[in-house]
């Protein structure tokens, strides 16, 4: 079945964009076979870690598809791959779409891949419609969105946007299959990506616009029965580590009034974080203490030391910091009252990204013109687009995924929803390329 949408791509009269959803579904299924584990009964489990033989085979296959579509191919030193449909005015900044193909162990088959293969199908659909875009339209495959191999997410887009120091990146150690001594520099060279990482960064005027299509990875669209989300902002995580040191002792002999129990203090700290995050009254503020290491970790021993890791996210970095300030005030009081030492270590913080009002409006226009009800929403997961936002105006399109499930074999997005997202993407790319 082919689906249709009126396009406002190029030229004067609207063209009809047809998405070949049968072919796209087929290609998503094929890509899922480039995986280091067998499909399981729970769904299609995919493991495709960057620069493994499966990732390299998937890259080769994608390049074949892009060549068939007549696209120009360029690869940079970290393996970001650019597939360009050259416009009638090739010197103008291009319009781009893209995402990632790497998958964490035991992941699903839609995270990232929908944006890559959907982006390719969007370009092919525009070609079939007879559109001749003024600006070039480019599909970008970004390297290592997942932190599985090198411990840092969005490696390709960080380097592309100048957010990560190239020397630091090359020195990152791989943690895959015991290959701890292998650095990114060594791994990428083995994969055939050579040359200095300093050449990866793109100038700020390189792209006219960037739109990433992705599954929502949350439950809101499905819950509200809406087929599409238009992202207006991408929240960013900050992470901290807290170490709490008290005094340990025998669980029977150390009397309650004499205790300086590090785990009891940690419990209060966790609840303080929850309380201050809720107190913002804003749904975009979220905080999670996801790990708790207790020393010595014996049932009959009073905990003397606890380490907690906090992930705190918001669309507003000032609000994120004000939650931290409130927590720090509690920490001071808590440390004095319980006689424990609490130290905070800053691990990492990324900036939230705001989508371009113009691109959001273009996406809304396409939806309105085609009777598509789209939800304006915030992305609470971060994406490559968070980093691309530093060098280009960006926006994202979300399609619903079943039960909001992602990073699991039972991750699922329906062909109908995928096709709708690709149709809107194609139409928007065409429109932006005519500007
Ligand atoms: Zn993703």
PDB file of N, CA and C and ligand atoms in Angstrom, residues 99-100 111-112 145-146 212 214-215 217 382-383 407, ligand 1:
ATOM      1  N   UNK A  99      20.033  10.326  11.917  1.00  0.00           N
ATOM      2  CA  UNK A  99      19.925   9.709  13.228  1.00  0.00           C
ATOM      3  C   UNK A  99      21.024   8.646  13.325  1.00  0.00           C
ATOM      4  N   UNK A 100      20.834   7.652  14.159  1.00  0.00           N
ATOM      5  CA  UNK A 100      21.892   6.653  14.388  1.00  0.00           C
ATOM      6  C   UNK A 100      21.397   5.249  14.095  1.00  0.00           C
ATOM      7  N   UNK A 111      14.758   2.287  17.382  1.00  0.00           N
ATOM      8  CA  UNK A 111      15.481   3.425  17.946  1.00  0.00           C
ATOM      9  C   UNK A 111      16.585   3.850  16.981  1.00  0.00           C
ATOM     10  N   UNK A 112      16.501   5.060  16.464  1.00  0.00           N
ATOM     11  CA  UNK A 112      17.518   5.584  15.547  1.00  0.00           C
ATOM     12  C   UNK A 112      17.293   5.161  14.111  1.00  0.00           C
ATOM     13  N   UNK A 145      25.630   6.942  18.799  1.00  0.00           N
ATOM     14  CA  UNK A 145      24.728   7.722  19.670  1.00  0.00           C
ATOM     15  C   UNK A 145      24.685   7.081  21.039  1.00  0.00           C
ATOM     16  N   UNK A 146      24.805   5.758  21.069  1.00  0.00           N
ATOM     17  CA  UNK A 146      24.744   5.029  22.338  1.00  0.00           C
ATOM     18  C   UNK A 146      26.136   5.005  22.984  1.00  0.00           C
ATOM     19  N   UNK A 212      15.241  15.661  12.756  1.00  0.00           N
ATOM     20  CA  UNK A 212      15.462  14.236  13.065  1.00  0.00           C
ATOM     21  C   UNK A 212      14.123  13.564  13.369  1.00  0.00           C
ATOM     22  N   UNK A 214      12.337  10.278  14.983  1.00  0.00           N
ATOM     23  CA  UNK A 214      12.728   9.296  15.997  1.00  0.00           C
ATOM     24  C   UNK A 214      11.476   8.731  16.659  1.00  0.00           C
ATOM     25  N   UNK A 215      11.566   7.535  17.206  1.00  0.00           N
ATOM     26  CA  UNK A 215      10.444   7.051  18.014  1.00  0.00           C
ATOM     27  C   UNK A 215      10.426   7.834  19.332  1.00  0.00           C
ATOM     28  N   UNK A 217       9.954   6.971  22.457  1.00  0.00           N
ATOM     29  CA  UNK A 217      10.588   6.327  23.620  1.00  0.00           C
ATOM     30  C   UNK A 217       9.872   6.701  24.923  1.00  0.00           C
ATOM     31  N   UNK A 382      17.743  12.465  25.540  1.00  0.00           N
ATOM     32  CA  UNK A 382      18.488  13.339  24.649  1.00  0.00           C
ATOM     33  C   UNK A 382      18.910  12.574  23.406  1.00  0.00           C
ATOM     34  N   UNK A 383      19.182  13.333  22.376  1.00  0.00           N
ATOM     35  CA  UNK A 383      19.404  12.769  21.055  1.00  0.00           C
ATOM     36  C   UNK A 383      20.575  13.486  20.395  1.00  0.00           C
ATOM     37  N   UNK A 407      14.655   0.541  23.940  1.00  0.00           N
ATOM     38  CA  UNK A 407      15.847  -0.145  24.460  1.00  0.00           C
ATOM     39  C   UNK A 407      15.496  -1.534  24.984  1.00  0.00           C
TER      40      UNK A 407
HETATM   41 ZN1  LIG B   1      17.964   6.902  19.501  1.00  0.00          ZN
END
